[in-house]
Structures are given as C-alpha cells and as structure tokens.
Short mmCIF file of C-alpha atoms and ligand atoms in Angstrom, two decimals:
data_model
loop_
_atom_site.label_atom_id
_atom_site.label_comp_id
_atom_site.label_asym_id
_atom_site.label_seq_id
_atom_site.Cartn_x
_atom_site.Cartn_y
_atom_site.Cartn_z
CA MET U 1 -44.35 69.94 -0.26
CA PRO U 2 -40.67 68.97 -0.44
CA VAL U 3 -40.33 68.54 3.32
CA SER U 4 -43.13 66.06 3.54
CA THR U 5 -41.84 64.00 0.60
CA SER U 6 -38.35 63.77 2.05
CA THR U 7 -39.81 62.84 5.43
CA LYS U 8 -41.88 60.23 3.67
CA ASN U 9 -38.81 58.90 1.89
CA LEU U 10 -36.92 58.69 5.16
CA LEU U 11 -39.76 56.84 6.82
CA ASN U 12 -40.05 54.52 3.83
CA GLU U 13 -36.35 53.78 4.07
CA VAL U 14 -36.52 53.09 7.80
CA GLY U 15 -39.56 50.89 7.28
CA GLY U 16 -37.88 49.01 4.44
CA ILE U 17 -34.72 48.38 6.42
CA SER U 18 -36.68 47.32 9.50
CA SER U 19 -38.75 44.79 7.61
CA PHE U 20 -35.61 43.50 5.88
CA ALA U 21 -34.00 43.08 9.31
CA GLY U 22 -37.16 41.34 10.51
CA ARG U 23 -36.94 38.94 7.59
CA PHE U 24 -33.33 38.25 8.50
CA PHE U 25 -34.18 37.47 12.12
CA SER U 26 -37.06 35.23 11.12
CA GLN U 27 -34.92 33.20 8.72
CA TRP U 28 -31.32 33.03 9.81
CA TYR U 29 -31.69 30.18 12.30
CA LYS U 30 -33.90 27.98 10.11
CA PRO U 31 -32.56 25.27 7.79
CA ARG U 32 -31.36 24.93 5.06
CA TYR U 33 -28.06 26.28 6.44
CA GLU U 34 -25.76 27.76 3.84
CA ILE U 35 -22.62 26.92 5.78
CA ALA U 36 -20.23 26.67 2.83
CA GLU U 37 -21.40 30.02 1.54
CA PHE U 38 -21.05 31.55 5.02
CA PHE U 39 -17.41 30.48 5.31
CA ARG U 40 -16.67 31.60 1.79
CA GLN U 41 -18.09 35.02 2.63
CA CYS U 42 -16.11 35.17 5.88
CA TYR U 43 -12.96 34.59 3.88
CA VAL U 44 -13.85 37.08 1.16
CA ILE U 45 -15.10 39.76 3.54
CA GLY U 46 -12.33 39.42 6.10
CA TYR U 47 -9.46 38.92 3.71
CA LYS U 48 -10.46 41.70 1.32
CA SER U 49 -10.56 44.40 3.95
CA LEU U 50 -7.54 43.32 6.00
CA PRO U 51 -4.83 45.34 4.17
CA LEU U 52 -6.91 48.51 4.15
CA VAL U 53 -7.96 48.18 7.76
CA GLY U 54 -4.37 47.47 8.80
CA LEU U 55 -2.96 50.43 6.90
CA THR U 56 -5.49 52.97 8.14
CA GLY U 57 -5.17 51.65 11.69
CA PHE U 58 -1.40 51.95 11.60
CA ILE U 59 -1.50 55.51 10.29
CA MET U 60 -4.15 56.51 12.80
CA GLY U 61 -2.10 55.24 15.73
CA LEU U 62 1.05 56.93 14.53
CA VAL U 63 -0.56 60.26 13.70
CA LEU U 64 -2.60 60.42 16.88
CA THR U 65 0.52 59.89 18.96
CA MET U 66 2.54 62.49 17.11
CA GLN U 67 -0.20 65.08 17.36
CA LEU U 68 -0.86 64.49 21.04
CA ARG U 69 2.78 64.73 21.99
CA PRO U 70 3.32 68.56 22.04
CA THR U 71 0.36 69.14 24.33
CA MET U 72 1.31 66.27 26.57
CA VAL U 73 4.85 67.62 26.79
CA ASP U 74 3.48 71.07 27.69
CA TYR U 75 1.57 69.60 30.59
CA GLY U 76 4.51 67.45 31.56
CA VAL U 77 2.63 64.19 31.18
CA GLU U 78 4.53 62.83 28.22
CA SER U 79 4.77 59.47 29.91
CA GLN U 80 0.98 59.19 29.78
CA ILE U 81 0.86 59.06 25.99
CA PRO U 82 0.51 55.26 25.75
CA ALA U 83 -2.32 55.29 28.26
CA ILE U 84 -4.24 58.08 26.50
CA VAL U 85 -3.72 56.67 23.03
CA GLY U 86 -4.63 53.19 24.24
CA ILE U 87 -7.96 54.37 25.62
CA ALA U 88 -8.74 56.45 22.55
CA ILE U 89 -7.98 53.64 20.15
CA ILE U 90 -9.54 50.74 21.99
CA ARG U 91 -12.69 52.52 23.06
CA GLU U 92 -13.51 54.68 20.09
CA ILE U 93 -11.16 55.21 17.21
CA GLY U 94 -10.37 51.59 16.48
CA PRO U 95 -13.97 50.32 16.34
CA VAL U 96 -15.43 53.32 14.52
CA LEU U 97 -12.60 53.79 12.05
CA THR U 98 -12.49 50.09 11.20
CA ALA U 99 -16.25 50.02 10.79
CA LEU U 100 -16.19 53.03 8.46
CA ILE U 101 -13.46 51.53 6.31
CA PHE U 102 -15.39 48.27 6.36
CA ALA U 103 -18.53 50.09 5.23
CA GLY U 104 -16.63 51.71 2.38
CA LYS U 105 -15.01 48.51 1.26
CA ILE U 106 -17.49 45.74 2.06
CA GLY U 107 -20.81 47.60 2.21
CA SER U 108 -20.28 48.96 -1.26
CA SER U 109 -19.08 45.67 -2.71
CA ILE U 110 -22.03 43.75 -1.27
CA GLY U 111 -24.40 46.44 -2.54
CA ALA U 112 -22.90 46.34 -6.03
CA GLU U 113 -22.65 42.54 -6.15
CA LEU U 114 -26.23 41.87 -5.09
CA GLY U 115 -27.43 44.84 -7.13
CA SER U 116 -25.96 43.46 -10.34
CA MET U 117 -27.23 39.99 -9.47
CA LYS U 118 -30.66 41.51 -9.07
CA VAL U 119 -30.74 43.43 -12.34
CA THR U 120 -29.35 40.52 -14.39
CA GLU U 121 -31.96 38.18 -12.88
CA GLN U 122 -29.35 36.01 -11.12
CA ILE U 123 -31.36 36.21 -7.90
CA ASP U 124 -34.46 34.98 -9.74
CA ALA U 125 -32.36 32.23 -11.33
CA MET U 126 -31.28 31.05 -7.88
CA GLU U 127 -34.83 30.99 -6.71
CA VAL U 128 -35.95 28.73 -9.56
CA SER U 129 -32.93 26.49 -8.93
CA GLY U 130 -34.18 25.28 -5.58
CA THR U 131 -32.40 27.93 -3.54
CA ASN U 132 -33.77 30.49 -1.16
CA PRO U 133 -31.78 33.51 -2.35
CA PHE U 134 -32.43 35.38 0.87
CA LYS U 135 -30.68 32.67 2.87
CA TYR U 136 -28.01 31.93 0.32
CA LEU U 137 -27.04 35.53 -0.36
CA VAL U 138 -28.31 37.75 2.44
CA VAL U 139 -28.13 35.64 5.58
CA SER U 140 -24.65 34.34 4.77
CA ARG U 141 -23.31 37.83 4.08
CA VAL U 142 -24.91 39.51 7.07
CA LEU U 143 -23.63 36.81 9.42
CA ALA U 144 -20.18 36.89 7.86
CA ALA U 145 -19.98 40.69 8.20
CA THR U 146 -21.19 40.46 11.80
CA CYS U 147 -18.53 37.89 12.65
CA MET U 148 -15.64 39.38 10.74
CA LEU U 149 -15.76 43.02 11.77
CA PRO U 150 -14.92 42.29 15.45
CA VAL U 151 -11.92 40.22 14.33
CA LEU U 152 -10.77 42.97 12.00
CA THR U 153 -11.22 45.54 14.77
CA VAL U 154 -9.01 43.59 17.16
CA MET U 155 -6.33 43.35 14.49
CA SER U 156 -6.68 47.01 13.62
CA ASP U 157 -6.41 47.97 17.30
CA ALA U 158 -3.21 45.99 17.65
CA ILE U 159 -1.67 47.48 14.51
CA SER U 160 -2.79 50.94 15.57
CA LEU U 161 -1.10 50.59 18.94
CA TYR U 162 2.03 49.38 17.23
CA GLY U 163 1.91 52.53 15.09
CA SER U 164 1.56 54.51 18.24
CA TYR U 165 4.59 52.74 19.74
CA LEU U 166 6.62 53.81 16.71
CA GLY U 167 5.24 57.33 17.10
CA VAL U 168 6.40 57.47 20.70
CA ASN U 169 9.84 56.36 19.66
CA ILE U 170 10.30 59.01 16.98
CA ARG U 171 11.21 61.39 19.78
CA GLY U 172 12.08 59.93 23.11
CA THR U 173 12.27 56.23 23.79
CA THR U 174 10.04 53.73 25.43
CA SER U 175 10.78 50.06 25.40
CA PHE U 176 8.33 47.83 23.61
CA SER U 177 7.28 46.05 26.78
CA LEU U 178 6.95 49.23 28.81
CA PHE U 179 4.69 50.71 26.14
CA TRP U 180 2.34 47.74 26.24
CA ILE U 181 2.37 47.61 30.03
CA GLN U 182 1.33 51.25 30.12
CA VAL U 183 -1.41 50.68 27.56
CA PHE U 184 -2.89 47.71 29.37
CA GLU U 185 -2.64 49.31 32.79
CA SER U 186 -4.80 52.17 31.61
CA LEU U 187 -7.49 49.83 30.31
CA ASP U 188 -9.92 47.84 32.34
CA PHE U 189 -12.63 45.35 31.56
CA TYR U 190 -15.29 48.02 31.03
CA ASP U 191 -13.20 49.80 28.45
CA VAL U 192 -12.67 46.75 26.34
CA ILE U 193 -15.90 44.78 26.47
CA PRO U 194 -18.49 47.41 25.44
CA ALA U 195 -16.15 48.55 22.65
CA PHE U 196 -15.84 44.98 21.47
CA ILE U 197 -19.57 44.28 21.65
CA LYS U 198 -20.50 47.32 19.62
CA THR U 199 -18.36 46.13 16.73
CA TYR U 200 -20.78 43.22 16.26
CA PHE U 201 -23.56 45.74 15.75
CA PHE U 202 -21.44 47.77 13.35
CA GLY U 203 -20.71 44.64 11.31
CA PHE U 204 -24.36 43.67 11.31
CA ALA U 205 -25.37 47.15 10.14
CA VAL U 206 -22.86 47.17 7.27
CA GLY U 207 -23.86 43.68 6.09
CA LEU U 208 -27.57 44.32 6.40
CA ILE U 209 -27.57 47.68 4.64
CA GLY U 210 -25.31 46.43 1.84
CA CYS U 211 -27.64 43.49 1.25
CA TYR U 212 -30.77 45.62 1.53
CA LYS U 213 -29.55 48.14 -1.00
CA GLY U 214 -28.39 45.46 -3.42
CA TYR U 215 -31.41 43.21 -3.02
CA PHE U 216 -33.82 46.03 -3.87
CA SER U 217 -31.64 47.65 -6.49
CA SER U 218 -33.52 49.37 -9.29
CA LYS U 219 -33.14 48.27 -12.87
CA GLY U 220 -30.18 49.30 -14.97
CA THR U 221 -26.48 49.81 -14.37
CA GLU U 222 -27.21 53.18 -12.82
CA GLY U 223 -29.31 51.43 -10.18
CA VAL U 224 -26.35 49.22 -9.25
CA GLY U 225 -24.10 52.23 -8.77
CA ARG U 226 -26.72 53.93 -6.66
CA SER U 227 -27.08 50.80 -4.51
CA ALA U 228 -23.36 50.66 -3.83
CA ASN U 229 -23.20 54.35 -3.06
CA SER U 230 -26.17 54.53 -0.73
CA ALA U 231 -25.06 51.32 1.00
CA VAL U 232 -21.93 53.18 2.13
CA VAL U 233 -23.74 56.38 3.07
CA VAL U 234 -26.52 54.73 5.05
CA SER U 235 -24.31 52.21 6.84
CA SER U 236 -21.82 54.95 7.80
CA ILE U 237 -24.60 57.00 9.32
CA LEU U 238 -25.92 53.93 11.11
CA ILE U 239 -22.46 53.26 12.55
CA PHE U 240 -22.46 56.69 14.19
CA ILE U 241 -26.01 56.24 15.45
CA ILE U 242 -25.12 52.87 16.98
CA ASP U 243 -22.01 54.43 18.49
CA LEU U 244 -24.13 57.14 20.06
CA LEU U 245 -26.58 54.60 21.46
CA ALA U 246 -23.77 52.40 22.74
CA VAL U 247 -22.19 55.21 24.74
CA GLN U 248 -25.58 56.09 26.25
CA ILE U 249 -26.19 52.50 27.26
CA THR U 250 -22.78 52.00 28.84
CA ASP U 251 -23.25 55.33 30.60
CA VAL U 252 -26.62 54.34 32.05
CA LEU U 253 -25.19 51.00 33.14
CA GLY U 254 -22.32 52.84 34.83
CA TYR U 255 -19.57 51.26 32.76
CA ASN U 256 -17.92 54.52 31.82
CA MET J 1 -61.71 -11.12 -30.01
CA SER J 2 -63.99 -8.17 -29.42
CA ASN J 3 -62.35 -7.82 -26.09
CA THR J 4 -58.93 -7.26 -27.54
CA ILE J 5 -60.23 -4.73 -30.05
CA LEU J 6 -61.87 -2.84 -27.26
CA LYS J 7 -58.66 -2.89 -25.34
CA LYS J 8 -56.75 -1.53 -28.26
CA GLU J 9 -59.29 1.22 -28.74
CA ASN J 10 -59.03 2.04 -25.08
CA ILE J 11 -55.30 2.29 -25.31
CA ASP J 12 -55.63 4.50 -28.36
CA THR J 13 -57.98 6.92 -26.67
CA ILE J 14 -55.79 7.01 -23.59
CA GLU J 15 -52.81 7.75 -25.74
CA THR J 16 -54.54 10.50 -27.68
CA GLN J 17 -55.78 11.91 -24.39
CA LYS J 18 -52.25 11.90 -23.07
CA LYS J 19 -51.06 13.61 -26.20
CA THR J 20 -53.60 16.37 -26.05
CA GLU J 21 -53.52 16.83 -22.31
CA PRO J 22 -51.84 20.18 -21.77
CA VAL J 23 -48.60 20.18 -19.80
CA LEU J 24 -49.18 23.81 -18.99
CA MET J 25 -52.49 25.53 -18.55
CA VAL J 26 -53.01 29.13 -17.55
CA SER J 27 -56.58 30.11 -16.86
CA HIS J 28 -58.13 33.48 -16.05
CA LEU J 29 -54.87 35.03 -14.95
CA TYR J 30 -54.94 38.54 -13.50
CA LYS J 31 -51.90 40.47 -12.40
CA SER J 32 -51.49 44.15 -11.68
CA PHE J 33 -48.86 46.34 -10.06
CA GLY J 34 -50.72 49.13 -8.29
CA ASP J 35 -52.85 50.79 -10.95
CA ASN J 36 -50.91 49.16 -13.76
CA LYS J 37 -53.11 46.27 -14.90
CA VAL J 38 -50.69 44.02 -16.76
CA LEU J 39 -52.61 40.78 -17.28
CA ILE J 40 -56.39 40.78 -17.51
CA ASP J 41 -58.03 37.37 -17.82
CA PHE J 42 -55.20 35.74 -19.73
CA ASN J 43 -55.60 32.13 -20.90
CA LEU J 44 -53.09 29.77 -22.41
CA LYS J 45 -52.64 26.09 -23.09
CA LEU J 46 -49.43 24.28 -23.98
CA ASN J 47 -49.68 20.72 -25.20
CA LYS J 48 -47.03 18.07 -24.90
CA GLY J 49 -44.32 18.39 -27.54
CA GLU J 50 -45.60 21.73 -28.75
CA ASN J 51 -43.76 25.00 -29.31
CA VAL J 52 -45.98 27.95 -28.53
CA VAL J 53 -44.79 31.50 -29.10
CA VAL J 54 -46.29 34.35 -27.14
CA LEU J 55 -45.98 37.48 -29.20
CA GLY J 56 -46.32 40.89 -27.66
CA LYS J 57 -44.92 44.39 -27.64
CA SER J 58 -42.28 45.41 -25.17
CA GLY J 59 -43.90 46.12 -21.81
CA SER J 60 -47.03 44.13 -22.60
CA GLY J 61 -46.46 41.77 -19.70
CA LYS J 62 -44.75 38.81 -21.37
CA SER J 63 -42.10 38.49 -18.68
CA VAL J 64 -44.71 38.94 -15.98
CA LEU J 65 -46.67 36.04 -17.45
CA ILE J 66 -43.68 33.71 -17.57
CA LYS J 67 -42.61 34.69 -14.05
CA CYS J 68 -46.08 33.88 -12.77
CA ILE J 69 -45.81 30.45 -14.38
CA ILE J 70 -42.56 29.63 -12.61
CA GLY J 71 -43.83 31.09 -9.33
CA LEU J 72 -41.51 34.10 -9.14
CA LEU J 73 -44.54 36.37 -9.13
CA LEU J 74 -47.82 35.62 -7.44
CA PRO J 75 -50.85 36.32 -9.63
CA ASP J 76 -53.75 38.31 -8.20
CA GLU J 77 -56.25 35.80 -9.52
CA GLY J 78 -56.33 32.74 -11.72
CA GLU J 79 -54.86 29.30 -11.90
CA ILE J 80 -51.66 27.98 -13.41
CA HIS J 81 -51.40 24.24 -13.83
CA VAL J 82 -48.00 22.82 -14.62
CA LEU J 83 -47.95 19.07 -15.25
CA GLY J 84 -51.25 18.83 -13.44
CA GLU J 85 -50.28 20.84 -10.34
CA ASN J 86 -51.48 24.31 -9.47
CA VAL J 87 -48.40 26.49 -9.07
CA VAL J 88 -50.30 29.23 -7.28
CA GLU J 89 -51.07 27.29 -4.12
CA GLN J 90 -47.82 25.47 -3.41
CA THR J 91 -45.58 25.50 -0.37
CA SER J 92 -42.02 26.46 -1.13
CA SER J 93 -40.73 22.88 -1.05
CA SER J 94 -43.40 21.50 -3.36
CA LEU J 95 -42.90 24.49 -5.63
CA ASP J 96 -39.22 23.55 -5.86
CA LYS J 97 -40.22 20.08 -7.02
CA ILE J 98 -42.33 21.54 -9.81
CA ARG J 99 -39.61 24.01 -10.74
CA ALA J 100 -37.14 21.18 -11.18
CA LYS J 101 -39.26 20.01 -14.11
CA ILE J 102 -39.38 23.42 -15.77
CA GLY J 103 -36.45 25.03 -17.50
CA PHE J 104 -36.33 28.81 -17.55
CA LEU J 105 -34.10 30.71 -19.93
CA PHE J 106 -33.85 34.26 -18.64
CA GLN J 107 -33.82 37.22 -20.96
CA SER J 108 -30.53 38.40 -19.48
CA ASN J 109 -29.20 34.81 -19.25
CA ALA J 110 -28.69 35.20 -15.49
CA LEU J 111 -25.39 33.35 -15.49
CA TYR J 112 -23.72 33.62 -12.09
CA ASP J 113 -20.85 36.03 -12.66
CA SER J 114 -18.82 34.79 -9.73
CA MET J 115 -18.84 31.16 -10.86
CA THR J 116 -17.19 29.30 -13.73
CA VAL J 117 -19.27 27.72 -16.47
CA ARG J 118 -18.92 24.36 -14.74
CA GLU J 119 -20.13 25.75 -11.40
CA ASN J 120 -22.98 27.51 -13.15
CA LEU J 121 -24.18 24.23 -14.60
CA GLU J 122 -23.65 22.29 -11.38
CA PHE J 123 -25.65 24.79 -9.35
CA PRO J 124 -29.18 23.57 -10.22
CA LEU J 125 -28.12 19.93 -9.89
CA ARG J 126 -26.68 20.36 -6.43
CA ARG J 127 -29.33 22.73 -5.17
CA HIS J 128 -32.23 20.54 -6.19
CA TRP J 129 -30.51 17.66 -4.34
CA ILE J 130 -30.66 15.71 -7.57
CA LYS J 131 -27.09 14.56 -7.99
CA ASN J 132 -24.22 14.55 -5.58
CA ASN J 133 -21.92 11.95 -7.04
CA PRO J 134 -19.06 13.96 -8.62
CA ASP J 135 -18.68 11.61 -11.60
CA GLU J 136 -22.35 11.78 -12.46
CA VAL J 137 -22.42 15.54 -12.04
CA ASN J 138 -19.39 15.88 -14.25
CA GLN J 139 -20.90 13.70 -16.92
CA LEU J 140 -24.17 15.64 -16.95
CA VAL J 141 -22.30 18.93 -17.19
CA GLN J 142 -20.23 17.68 -20.14
CA GLN J 143 -23.32 16.31 -21.84
CA ALA J 144 -25.24 19.57 -21.48
CA LEU J 145 -22.30 21.58 -22.79
CA GLU J 146 -21.94 19.28 -25.76
CA ASP J 147 -25.64 19.67 -26.51
CA VAL J 148 -25.01 23.37 -27.04
CA GLY J 149 -21.65 22.82 -28.72
CA LEU J 150 -19.50 24.57 -26.12
CA GLY J 151 -17.64 21.78 -24.34
CA TYR J 152 -14.38 23.74 -24.37
CA THR J 153 -15.72 26.62 -22.25
CA ILE J 154 -16.14 24.49 -19.15
CA ASP J 155 -13.52 26.29 -17.06
CA MET J 156 -14.17 29.80 -18.34
CA MET J 157 -15.89 32.61 -16.47
CA PRO J 158 -19.09 34.10 -17.95
CA VAL J 159 -17.37 37.45 -18.59
CA GLU J 160 -15.02 35.75 -21.04
CA LEU J 161 -17.88 34.64 -23.28
CA SER J 162 -19.65 36.42 -26.11
CA GLY J 163 -23.37 37.17 -26.03
CA GLY J 164 -24.29 34.17 -28.14
CA MET J 165 -22.11 31.85 -26.08
CA ARG J 166 -23.64 33.09 -22.85
CA LYS J 167 -27.07 32.37 -24.24
CA ARG J 168 -25.97 28.83 -25.10
CA ILE J 169 -24.45 28.28 -21.67
CA ALA J 170 -27.65 29.57 -20.08
CA LEU J 171 -29.54 27.12 -22.25
CA ALA J 172 -27.22 24.31 -21.18
CA ARG J 173 -27.87 25.19 -17.54
CA THR J 174 -31.59 25.04 -18.28
CA LEU J 175 -31.22 21.64 -19.96
CA ILE J 176 -29.18 20.00 -17.28
CA LEU J 177 -32.23 19.09 -15.21
CA LYS J 178 -33.84 17.45 -18.27
CA PRO J 179 -36.95 19.61 -18.00
CA GLU J 180 -40.27 18.63 -19.48
CA ILE J 181 -41.20 22.21 -20.22
CA ILE J 182 -38.84 25.01 -21.19
CA LEU J 183 -39.84 28.65 -20.86
CA TYR J 184 -37.82 31.01 -23.03
CA ASP J 185 -37.90 34.73 -22.25
CA GLU J 186 -36.94 36.55 -25.46
CA PRO J 187 -34.17 34.11 -26.42
CA THR J 188 -32.96 36.12 -29.41
CA THR J 189 -33.27 39.67 -28.11
CA GLY J 190 -29.93 41.44 -27.99
CA LEU J 191 -28.25 39.01 -30.37
CA ASP J 192 -27.33 39.67 -33.97
CA PRO J 193 -29.70 38.04 -36.53
CA ILE J 194 -27.28 35.23 -37.41
CA THR J 195 -26.55 34.25 -33.82
CA GLY J 196 -30.26 34.60 -33.11
CA LYS J 197 -31.03 32.08 -35.82
CA GLU J 198 -28.43 29.70 -34.43
CA ILE J 199 -30.09 29.87 -31.05
CA ILE J 200 -33.49 29.18 -32.60
CA ARG J 201 -32.11 26.14 -34.45
CA LEU J 202 -30.59 24.94 -31.22
CA MET J 203 -33.96 25.32 -29.49
CA ILE J 204 -35.63 23.27 -32.19
CA HIS J 205 -32.89 20.64 -32.03
CA ILE J 206 -33.27 20.35 -28.28
CA LYS J 207 -37.00 20.05 -28.54
CA GLU J 208 -36.61 17.14 -30.95
CA LYS J 209 -33.87 15.46 -28.98
CA TYR J 210 -35.51 15.60 -25.56
CA ASN J 211 -39.14 15.89 -26.63
CA THR J 212 -39.76 18.94 -24.48
CA SER J 213 -42.62 21.38 -24.75
CA SER J 214 -41.68 25.02 -24.98
CA LEU J 215 -43.29 28.35 -24.32
CA ILE J 216 -41.32 30.99 -26.15
CA ILE J 217 -41.75 34.67 -25.56
CA SER J 218 -40.60 36.81 -28.39
CA HIS J 219 -41.17 39.66 -30.76
CA ASP J 220 -38.62 38.36 -33.26
CA MET J 221 -40.40 37.27 -36.44
CA ASN J 222 -37.55 34.93 -37.38
CA CYS J 223 -38.07 33.09 -34.17
CA VAL J 224 -41.81 32.97 -34.68
CA LYS J 225 -41.54 31.70 -38.24
CA LEU J 226 -39.01 28.99 -37.49
CA ALA J 227 -40.03 27.74 -34.08
CA ALA J 228 -43.73 28.26 -33.58
CA ASP J 229 -46.29 25.50 -33.88
CA ARG J 230 -48.83 27.95 -32.60
CA ILE J 231 -48.79 31.67 -31.87
CA ILE J 232 -50.58 33.58 -29.16
CA ILE J 233 -50.73 37.34 -29.40
CA LEU J 234 -50.66 39.05 -26.02
CA LEU J 235 -52.30 42.43 -26.30
CA GLU J 236 -53.95 44.62 -23.66
CA GLY J 237 -53.35 41.93 -21.06
CA LYS J 238 -55.34 39.32 -22.92
CA CYS J 239 -54.82 36.52 -25.35
CA TYR J 240 -55.88 38.71 -28.28
CA ALA J 241 -55.46 36.24 -31.13
CA GLU J 242 -54.30 32.68 -31.58
CA GLY J 243 -53.33 30.53 -34.54
CA ASP J 244 -50.45 29.33 -36.67
CA TYR J 245 -48.13 31.63 -38.58
CA GLU J 246 -49.92 31.53 -41.94
CA THR J 247 -53.39 32.07 -40.48
CA LEU J 248 -52.39 35.04 -38.37
CA ARG J 249 -50.35 36.60 -41.15
CA LYS J 250 -53.49 36.76 -43.30
CA ASP J 251 -55.66 38.09 -40.52
CA LYS J 252 -57.73 41.18 -41.26
CA ASP J 253 -57.29 42.82 -37.85
CA ALA J 254 -54.79 45.70 -37.96
CA LYS J 255 -53.65 44.97 -34.42
CA VAL J 256 -52.67 41.46 -35.45
CA ILE J 257 -51.17 42.46 -38.78
CA GLN J 258 -48.82 44.98 -37.13
CA PHE J 259 -46.72 42.14 -35.75
CA PHE J 260 -46.19 40.65 -39.19
CA GLU J 261 -45.17 43.77 -41.10
N1 ADP E 301 -41.82 43.76 -10.25
C1 ADP E 301 -42.57 44.70 -10.87
N2 ADP E 301 -43.08 45.74 -10.17
C2 ADP E 301 -43.84 46.67 -10.76
N3 ADP E 301 -44.15 46.68 -12.06
C3 ADP E 301 -43.67 45.69 -12.83
C4 ADP E 301 -42.85 44.65 -12.28
N4 ADP E 301 -42.52 43.80 -13.26
C5 ADP E 301 -43.09 44.28 -14.37
N5 ADP E 301 -43.79 45.41 -14.13
C6 ADP E 301 -44.57 46.17 -15.11
O1 ADP E 301 -45.31 45.27 -15.87
C7 ADP E 301 -45.34 45.66 -17.23
C8 ADP E 301 -44.92 44.52 -18.11
O2 ADP E 301 -43.56 44.22 -17.90
P1 ADP E 301 -42.82 43.02 -18.61
O3 ADP E 301 -43.61 41.78 -18.40
O4 ADP E 301 -41.42 43.02 -18.11
O5 ADP E 301 -42.84 43.44 -20.14
P2 ADP E 301 -42.31 42.61 -21.39
O6 ADP E 301 -43.52 42.19 -22.13
O7 ADP E 301 -41.48 43.56 -22.18
O8 ADP E 301 -41.51 41.46 -20.85
C9 ADP E 301 -44.46 46.89 -17.34
O9 ADP E 301 -45.29 48.01 -17.41
C10 ADP E 301 -43.66 46.91 -16.08
O10 ADP E 301 -43.45 48.22 -15.66
MG1 MG E 302 -39.52 40.96 -20.85
#
C-alpha cells in the first residue's frame, strides 16, 4: 500500500534524523575539539550568506512598509507604521526569512559538500587518517550554523528596518531618530528574546539536516544533488515546525 | 665453537621466521549486508615484502574486504591481524595507531577537494600527531611528491589535476606516513592503459624503495602480470584459487580461466 510505505519512509526519516541528532549531542562536548575547523566554518557559513541575507532583508522591510501604508493611512494610524513593521520584522519575518534563506544557501551547500565527500570516499579517507569525521565535519558545521544564524538574523533585522525607514520616507517624512525611537518603543523584552532564542534552533536545524543529508548521501552524482535538494526542503519544513512550537511555548509561558 | 654455530643457526631461523611471518592475516572472515552475503569464510595471508593481488569481478566484495582490513567496516565474524594486532577488537585510539602503519589508496583517490595538494599531504601527518614542526612537515611533503614525480603541483587544487596525476598525489599522501603495508583499491581502474602502467611501475618502484608489502585489488590483467608475486581469486565470497600468474593461467577450472582470457 502506498500510504503505508510513505508513512514508513517518513518514520524512517524522523528516526534517522533523531539518531543523528543523538550522535551529535553525545559527541560535541568531547575532545578532540576541532576548534580551527569550527572557526573556519563560522567564517565560511556567515560570510557566504551575508550578502543574500542583507539583500532579502532590505527588500522585505521596504516592501512591507510600502504595502502596509495605504491601509494604515485609511485608518489614520500612519504614524504607527514603524511600530507595526518593527514588531513584524523582529518577532517573525526577520528570523523566519533569514532562516529560510540560510537553509537555501547553507543547508544545500553543506548537503552537497558532505555528499560529494561521501561518494568520493573523502570521509573514509579522513577516518583512516586519524580523524573522527563526525567531529571534524558534522560537529563543527552544526555548531557554526547554530552560532552564525542568530548573528545573521540580527544583521538582517537591522537592514530590514533600515529598508522600512526608507519606505516610510518615500511618501511622508520621519526623521531617522524618530523612526528608531518608535520602533524600539513598540518592542519590549518579551518580543525580542524569544525571537532571538528561536534563531539558535533554526540554525541548529539547518546545520544538522544539511549534514545528515550529506553524510548519508547515496552513491553517484545524482545522490549528491538529491542530498542538497532534500536538505533544503526538510530544513525549511523544520524551520516552520520550530516556529510553530516556539509560538506555543511563549504563549503558554505568557510572553505574548 | 659449537656454541657460535648454534647461535648463527638460531639467528638464521629467527630471520627466516621474521621473513615468513605474515604482516597481514585475514582468517575466516564473514561479512554480509542484510541478505547479501558478501564474504563467506575468506582467508588471506600477506608476507613481508610481498605483493599480493586479489582478483575478482566487480561487486564481488573486494572493496568490502579491504575496508574490513582498515577497520572502516566491521566484519560479522573472523579475525584480521595487521602487524600482529587484531583490528576487529580495537578501541578507536589504538585503531588509529594501527592505521598509521597502513597506507590506503582509495579507488576514487579521495583527495580533499577543498584543500591544496600540500594540505592534502599534510593532513595525515598532522592528524596522526606525527609531525608538527613546519620544516619537517614541509620536507616530508616535498619528498613524497618527488617520489611520485609531481613536485611542481604542490600549490595546486585537486580539480586542476588530471586523473593520473590525482592518482599519484593520492599515492603520495598514502606514502607520507611511511606505511609498512599499502592497500590499493583498484589503482588502475578509470585510467587509460598507458597511465595505468605508469602507476603500476610507480607502485613497484615504491615497494622496492621502501620495502613495503602491498595488497592490491584489481581486475586489470596488466596490473596482475606486472605487480603480483601471488594472486588470490575472490569468487563467491571465498578465496577460490591461489597461486602465481603462470600457474593460475594454466589452470583447468573455467572459473579461474575466465580472468585470464
Ligand atoms: N555499505 C554497504 N552497504 C550495503 N551493501 C554494501 C555496502 N558496501 C558494499 N555493499 C555490497 O557489497 C557487495 C560488494 O561490494 P564491493 O566490495 O564494493 O564490490 P567490488 O568488488 O566491486 O569492490 C555489493 O553487492 C555491494 O552492493
Ligand atoms: Mg570496489
């Protein structure tokens, strides 16, 4: 029956990812620490996605502002645009959009890189050269992705809000300082912190899934392509699932 | 007088014992993947200074065998002794020590794409904690590259090299740890016949220069003819036949003959 096989596949996938995550948690804190590789990955991962994250963030801020404006004008609350946009970007759009771009850019490149290393036996070669490939390749990348996505999100948020400031000034004028005062007045601690914390989970998900897909890539160049592709698909879905869980948790805790 | 003679005899027997003592011994090896029984009671012995070729069809389990030897795959049953130590029951750190004495030339070369030739060669040295002094590392890298005749590629990336050059660089990376045993996984597959022959000559040259023992996996008759001191035919998961080139070529068994046609 097709239903039962696809259910089985899904369960297999969930099981595989869970045990991969378990392996990560049981190994990441143990020596030998691959510190040089971790920093190299931080640089590669952060630097590579910065232009894309900045560009999409800027456009999102600008477009959101321009599209909100007519409605806000109708209701006579034009002056509230910075506050509304600020909340939307900081709490939801910034983290999720950045994470999705990150999944597309970094998840796929990790999946393809490890996938091709797998099929050309480079991972085996590392293992016989006195290296634990799981630590050297997987732990360093997962940690780097976990650490870099929050940084990228903060930058993206800032660029996004700047885009929004320009959007406000296309029609009507607000001074730069007034715009930022309005943004920050609308935000409180409980808007910023949960949104910031969830980006760590997004980064972890992208790194872990990229590594998982690459590490267990099937033979052949086709397998590498499939790894890269499904790394993006699965980590994007996971980002939304984590987002859903995060909002439930903050809701239960009364932080909304 | 008699005492000294006895001593000399003793030394002789010890030396012959040393010579015939296998550096690699695989006994009663079983390995299967699910229902796919790949190795069934496989046995093999590699003596010091010997070149043994394992001959087998594609998919017969040659790579599985060699990966069991280096500890990349865990056999279901059986023992693998490398330089007197059983690979199967090692902790990861003691396994690393054994691996440092074995060179492994991968079928796909397994050069690290993201690193230069120099970094590729330095990798095993640094990772096995063997050398950290930059001058020494540099000297070993140069030496290994010269052994394979490719000193000028030191700052190139693997993508810039041809298939034959990659194979040589991979061989240089294998040599850099001065291994006592080298395992070759289909060293000439995917190369044109001329380049293939060059690689085989290089393998023989290296064996003579460093007095290594090699286990060569192949189905290339050129390789077998030129390099093999002894041939083992891997068929149906077993060591089906064993002997030197001339003996096996004249064998009556059709299953053996097929390799030599
Ligand atoms: N990691 C693995 N998982 C499952 N099956 C494998 C694995 N590695 C090899 N096999 C199977 O073992 C058999 C022998 O493979 P291999 O040793 O690569 O053949 P060859 O002699 O061409 O090197 C093949 O049928 C292959 O499908
Ligand atoms: Mg093979």
